[in-house]
């Protein structure tokens, strides 16, 4: 369960203003619940936790077992944006930090990601790694035409075809049910396929095969994740002022619209959640940043970033507020020992778990940032595990829908993502872009 605490905002906002925004958030909630608002043909994500069939998970497990039987030990997961970030977030959050360096390995397949950039060096180094391993790949693209994953897939596919007789069995495509280049290729080559549902947009797709297959391949507990998401699906369906998605949407819009807080910084105190920040930024950035509106989503990892952008947050332009993902319990315990010489003067901490220091850093930072003019929302989960990550995924998706409707934008489109693509295709002289190529070259002269 995700719990919300708003006391870190109370010295900044008036109770009456907050109540007004809760009313607005409840009206936005009605739009989302009624499924009649802008983009309502993209609401399939709302029911994924309760409707995902066990057979889908078993099909994913069958791929995993088949690849393990072939001796596969590395899976390259290719995708970008919504076809990448949810899976990456889950793998980073739930895997042992040093899983690839540990001498005692579990028998999970190693999952690495590609197709999320156009760096030549990244791809070259990926292929150095691929050359040392027994490889399979999952290519994920809803449209089937996105350049970054298409480039990476072309290279990985060629390598697999060159090195394995059973190449087609080592490739799985996750794409549209009917259309797109990837669907056509998969049919032609006989790849196994999974479907990205029509009614789920990329950034809301982590609980479709887009996230489920990589999560299963990485040996993570997808059933627990779906159970966590389902608990939130039930909890957030309640229309009331205590609904944490309503409260979160209300407070962030109040801070944005009335206090000119244009930037929301998602704060975590565990490096495992670095990619939660990346996933969350896409979710809110693509959902809300349109029509010249929206809170700019940023993320930091404390205490690491207290030694960098912490200075800005404490004393820079007062344009931001924080949303802290609080983890109530650590999964591991490391106790600080006593040292007879005490040269580092840490004996006052002897006998304390390291997490106690982290918790006090978190509390001290909260007070300092509030004193410095930074309101703070806190979202708490019990611990980092698959269940609670499922809770967070669903909570943020639902809250994002409510918040974007409150802001007055369509949460489920992303028209702005096309602008750079058009220029890039024109500059690359893609067939069909001849006119744009001429125009852009003239502009660059
Ligand atoms: O949220 C979105 O729609 C985008 O970020 C897409 O997920 C991203 O562009 C990848 O698209 P596709 O899955 O069609 O390759």
Tab-separated table of C-alpha atoms in Angstrom, residues 15-257:
chain	number	residue	atom	x	y	z
A	15	UNK	CA	-6.244	24.618	4.443
A	16	UNK	CA	-9.062	26.232	2.420
A	17	UNK	CA	-6.975	26.221	-0.767
A	18	UNK	CA	-6.104	22.570	-0.264
A	19	UNK	CA	-9.796	21.734	0.195
A	20	UNK	CA	-10.598	23.552	-3.032
A	21	UNK	CA	-7.988	21.498	-4.889
A	22	UNK	CA	-9.260	18.273	-3.338
A	23	UNK	CA	-12.680	19.146	-4.805
A	24	UNK	CA	-11.020	19.736	-8.193
A	25	UNK	CA	-9.130	16.437	-7.874
A	26	UNK	CA	-12.373	14.619	-7.051
A	27	UNK	CA	-13.941	16.076	-10.198
A	28	UNK	CA	-10.907	14.875	-12.177
A	29	UNK	CA	-11.211	11.503	-10.446
A	30	UNK	CA	-14.799	11.285	-11.721
A	31	UNK	CA	-13.575	11.881	-15.270
A	32	UNK	CA	-11.020	9.072	-14.955
A	33	UNK	CA	-13.438	6.723	-13.190
A	34	UNK	CA	-16.221	7.507	-15.672
A	35	UNK	CA	-13.851	6.723	-18.563
A	36	UNK	CA	-15.343	9.499	-20.717
A	37	UNK	CA	-12.524	12.079	-20.644
A	38	UNK	CA	-9.934	12.951	-23.293
A	39	UNK	CA	-7.930	9.902	-24.320
A	40	UNK	CA	-10.398	7.506	-22.714
A	41	UNK	CA	-9.677	4.889	-25.364
A	42	UNK	CA	-6.302	4.442	-23.606
A	43	UNK	CA	-7.567	3.311	-20.215
A	44	UNK	CA	-6.772	-0.389	-20.547
A	45	UNK	CA	-4.029	-0.012	-17.887
A	46	UNK	CA	-6.644	0.684	-15.198
A	47	UNK	CA	-7.804	-2.917	-15.090
A	48	UNK	CA	-4.560	-4.768	-15.825
A	49	UNK	CA	-3.862	-5.847	-12.219
A	50	UNK	CA	-7.243	-7.522	-11.822
A	51	UNK	CA	-7.568	-8.761	-15.398
A	52	UNK	CA	-4.133	-10.105	-16.295
A	53	UNK	CA	-4.624	-13.823	-16.928
A	54	UNK	CA	-2.374	-16.408	-15.300
A	55	UNK	CA	-1.925	-17.870	-18.796
A	56	UNK	CA	0.023	-14.757	-19.882
A	57	UNK	CA	2.484	-15.211	-17.021
A	58	UNK	CA	2.808	-18.910	-17.870
A	59	UNK	CA	3.528	-18.041	-21.512
A	60	UNK	CA	6.291	-15.708	-20.349
A	61	UNK	CA	7.664	-18.410	-18.053
A	62	UNK	CA	7.633	-20.832	-20.990
A	63	UNK	CA	9.926	-18.470	-22.924
A	64	UNK	CA	12.230	-18.246	-19.906
A	65	UNK	CA	12.327	-22.038	-19.436
A	66	UNK	CA	12.879	-22.656	-23.128
A	67	UNK	CA	15.774	-20.220	-23.280
A	68	UNK	CA	17.313	-21.658	-20.124
A	69	UNK	CA	17.058	-25.131	-21.675
A	70	UNK	CA	19.011	-23.805	-24.669
A	71	UNK	CA	21.722	-22.539	-22.328
A	72	UNK	CA	20.875	-18.873	-22.900
A	73	UNK	CA	22.448	-16.725	-20.178
A	74	UNK	CA	21.962	-13.199	-21.566
A	75	UNK	CA	18.786	-11.560	-22.823
A	76	UNK	CA	19.031	-8.236	-24.635
A	77	UNK	CA	15.773	-6.364	-24.083
A	78	UNK	CA	15.374	-3.774	-26.830
A	79	UNK	CA	12.987	-0.829	-26.495
A	80	UNK	CA	12.718	2.850	-25.601
A	81	UNK	CA	10.435	5.106	-23.543
A	82	UNK	CA	7.367	3.260	-22.395
A	83	UNK	CA	8.705	0.123	-24.055
A	84	UNK	CA	11.744	0.178	-21.765
A	85	UNK	CA	11.554	2.172	-18.554
A	86	UNK	CA	9.097	0.063	-16.526
A	87	UNK	CA	11.059	-3.140	-17.047
A	88	UNK	CA	14.354	-1.379	-16.361
A	89	UNK	CA	12.916	0.130	-13.194
A	90	UNK	CA	11.768	-3.297	-11.943
A	91	UNK	CA	15.049	-5.013	-12.788
A	92	UNK	CA	17.123	-2.280	-11.104
A	93	UNK	CA	14.899	-2.085	-8.034
A	94	UNK	CA	14.494	-5.791	-7.380
A	95	UNK	CA	17.810	-7.338	-8.409
A	96	UNK	CA	20.858	-7.634	-6.170
A	97	UNK	CA	22.942	-4.510	-6.815
A	98	UNK	CA	25.984	-6.638	-7.624
A	99	UNK	CA	24.189	-9.622	-9.141
A	100	UNK	CA	26.463	-9.739	-12.178
A	101	UNK	CA	29.658	-9.466	-10.155
A	102	UNK	CA	28.786	-11.957	-7.403
A	103	UNK	CA	30.728	-15.224	-7.625
A	104	UNK	CA	27.670	-17.207	-6.514
A	105	UNK	CA	25.069	-16.498	-9.192
A	106	UNK	CA	21.423	-17.373	-8.985
A	107	UNK	CA	20.071	-19.069	-12.067
A	108	UNK	CA	18.206	-15.995	-13.352
A	109	UNK	CA	18.909	-14.927	-16.900
A	110	UNK	CA	20.918	-11.751	-17.104
A	111	UNK	CA	18.857	-8.991	-18.685
A	112	UNK	CA	20.525	-5.995	-20.338
A	113	UNK	CA	18.842	-3.165	-22.215
A	114	UNK	CA	19.440	-1.694	-25.666
A	115	UNK	CA	17.581	0.413	-28.195
A	116	UNK	CA	17.088	3.204	-25.668
A	117	UNK	CA	19.685	5.511	-27.254
A	118	UNK	CA	21.542	6.011	-30.526
A	119	UNK	CA	25.056	5.849	-29.136
A	120	UNK	CA	27.329	3.921	-31.444
A	121	UNK	CA	29.733	3.246	-28.605
A	122	UNK	CA	26.968	1.751	-26.459
A	123	UNK	CA	26.015	-0.646	-29.229
A	124	UNK	CA	29.611	-1.590	-29.997
A	125	UNK	CA	30.234	-2.382	-26.337
A	126	UNK	CA	26.967	-4.292	-26.103
A	127	UNK	CA	28.117	-6.464	-28.993
A	128	UNK	CA	31.477	-7.077	-27.248
A	129	UNK	CA	29.457	-8.452	-24.350
A	130	UNK	CA	27.029	-10.394	-26.539
A	131	UNK	CA	29.994	-12.110	-28.232
A	132	UNK	CA	30.968	-13.692	-24.907
A	133	UNK	CA	27.551	-15.026	-24.018
A	134	UNK	CA	24.731	-17.345	-25.044
A	135	UNK	CA	22.167	-14.830	-26.255
A	136	UNK	CA	18.474	-14.275	-26.903
A	137	UNK	CA	16.595	-11.031	-27.435
A	138	UNK	CA	13.230	-9.445	-26.748
A	139	UNK	CA	12.375	-6.548	-29.046
A	140	UNK	CA	9.599	-4.293	-27.801
A	141	UNK	CA	7.909	-1.636	-29.898
A	142	UNK	CA	4.208	-0.907	-29.888
A	143	UNK	CA	4.368	1.007	-33.170
A	144	UNK	CA	7.024	-1.296	-34.536
A	145	UNK	CA	8.669	1.649	-36.273
A	146	UNK	CA	10.654	3.506	-33.599
A	147	UNK	CA	14.158	4.231	-34.869
A	148	UNK	CA	16.249	3.580	-31.753
A	149	UNK	CA	15.010	0.025	-31.080
A	150	UNK	CA	14.854	-0.742	-34.807
A	151	UNK	CA	18.561	0.103	-35.204
A	152	UNK	CA	19.574	-1.952	-32.157
A	153	UNK	CA	17.390	-4.872	-33.204
A	154	UNK	CA	18.825	-4.958	-36.702
A	155	UNK	CA	22.321	-5.328	-35.220
A	156	UNK	CA	21.453	-7.867	-32.504
A	157	UNK	CA	19.255	-9.879	-34.886
A	158	UNK	CA	22.048	-10.094	-37.495
A	159	UNK	CA	24.443	-11.351	-34.827
A	160	UNK	CA	21.995	-13.957	-33.564
A	161	UNK	CA	21.271	-15.145	-37.112
A	162	UNK	CA	24.952	-15.430	-37.836
A	163	UNK	CA	25.702	-17.436	-34.700
A	164	UNK	CA	22.713	-19.711	-34.066
A	165	UNK	CA	20.835	-22.151	-36.273
A	166	UNK	CA	17.764	-21.695	-34.058
A	167	UNK	CA	17.872	-17.889	-34.393
A	168	UNK	CA	14.116	-17.426	-34.735
A	169	UNK	CA	13.584	-19.269	-31.443
A	170	UNK	CA	15.881	-16.809	-29.697
A	171	UNK	CA	13.864	-13.766	-30.685
A	172	UNK	CA	10.595	-12.625	-29.138
A	173	UNK	CA	8.732	-9.575	-30.415
A	174	UNK	CA	6.304	-7.566	-28.278
A	175	UNK	CA	4.261	-5.319	-30.511
A	176	UNK	CA	0.836	-4.457	-31.889
A	177	UNK	CA	-1.596	-7.347	-32.450
A	178	UNK	CA	-2.091	-6.577	-36.127
A	179	UNK	CA	0.023	-3.840	-37.639
A	180	UNK	CA	3.546	-2.456	-37.920
A	181	UNK	CA	6.873	-3.508	-39.369
A	182	UNK	CA	7.798	-5.595	-36.341
A	183	UNK	CA	4.550	-7.549	-36.503
A	184	UNK	CA	5.118	-8.245	-40.196
A	185	UNK	CA	8.692	-9.368	-39.589
A	186	UNK	CA	7.693	-11.569	-36.634
A	187	UNK	CA	5.051	-13.291	-38.758
A	188	UNK	CA	7.441	-13.769	-41.630
A	189	UNK	CA	10.257	-15.160	-39.467
A	190	UNK	CA	8.071	-17.152	-37.093
A	191	UNK	CA	9.108	-15.306	-33.903
A	192	UNK	CA	7.082	-15.806	-30.782
A	193	UNK	CA	5.083	-12.649	-30.128
A	194	UNK	CA	3.264	-10.945	-27.291
A	195	UNK	CA	0.764	-8.159	-27.760
A	196	UNK	CA	0.850	-4.575	-26.494
A	197	UNK	CA	-2.871	-3.929	-26.017
A	198	UNK	CA	-4.313	-1.195	-28.237
A	199	UNK	CA	-5.843	0.578	-25.286
A	200	UNK	CA	-2.632	0.936	-23.241
A	201	UNK	CA	-0.141	3.711	-24.035
A	202	UNK	CA	3.616	3.075	-23.743
A	203	UNK	CA	4.194	4.801	-20.418
A	204	UNK	CA	1.274	2.931	-18.823
A	205	UNK	CA	2.365	-0.468	-20.182
A	206	UNK	CA	4.615	-1.878	-17.452
A	207	UNK	CA	1.968	-4.422	-16.394
A	208	UNK	CA	1.436	-5.669	-19.968
A	209	UNK	CA	3.883	-8.094	-21.647
A	210	UNK	CA	6.117	-5.027	-22.202
A	211	UNK	CA	7.086	-5.249	-18.530
A	212	UNK	CA	5.922	-8.718	-17.611
A	213	UNK	CA	8.181	-10.696	-19.976
A	214	UNK	CA	11.470	-8.936	-19.059
A	215	UNK	CA	10.502	-9.108	-15.371
A	216	UNK	CA	9.869	-12.862	-15.608
A	217	UNK	CA	13.090	-13.395	-17.592
A	218	UNK	CA	15.041	-11.537	-14.899
A	219	UNK	CA	13.707	-14.011	-12.318
A	220	UNK	CA	11.540	-11.468	-10.493
A	221	UNK	CA	8.186	-12.138	-8.875
A	222	UNK	CA	5.595	-10.793	-11.327
A	223	UNK	CA	2.694	-12.364	-9.430
A	224	UNK	CA	3.611	-10.393	-6.302
A	225	UNK	CA	3.951	-7.231	-8.397
A	226	UNK	CA	0.497	-7.699	-9.903
A	227	UNK	CA	-0.895	-8.431	-6.435
A	228	UNK	CA	0.519	-5.128	-5.174
A	229	UNK	CA	-0.930	-3.283	-8.148
A	230	UNK	CA	-4.266	-4.986	-7.559
A	231	UNK	CA	-4.322	-3.859	-3.939
A	232	UNK	CA	-3.911	-0.284	-5.207
A	233	UNK	CA	-6.498	-0.786	-7.963
A	234	UNK	CA	-9.035	-1.625	-5.263
A	235	UNK	CA	-7.885	1.076	-2.814
A	236	UNK	CA	-7.818	3.893	-5.380
A	237	UNK	CA	-11.244	3.093	-6.775
A	238	UNK	CA	-12.799	4.664	-3.654
A	239	UNK	CA	-14.017	8.182	-4.318
A	240	UNK	CA	-13.127	10.047	-1.155
A	241	UNK	CA	-10.903	12.807	0.185
A	242	UNK	CA	-8.577	10.301	1.820
A	243	UNK	CA	-7.778	8.611	-1.484
A	244	UNK	CA	-3.970	9.060	-1.761
A	245	UNK	CA	-4.116	9.560	-5.543
A	246	UNK	CA	-6.667	12.347	-5.067
A	247	UNK	CA	-4.548	13.921	-2.318
A	248	UNK	CA	-1.349	13.718	-4.363
A	249	UNK	CA	-3.022	15.193	-7.448
A	250	UNK	CA	-4.622	17.949	-5.374
A	251	UNK	CA	-1.460	18.980	-3.558
A	252	UNK	CA	0.881	18.950	-6.576
A	253	UNK	CA	-1.576	21.027	-8.624
A	254	UNK	CA	-2.101	23.451	-5.761
A	255	UNK	CA	1.667	23.911	-5.396
A	256	UNK	CA	1.996	24.395	-9.163
A	257	UNK	CA	-0.941	26.681	-9.819
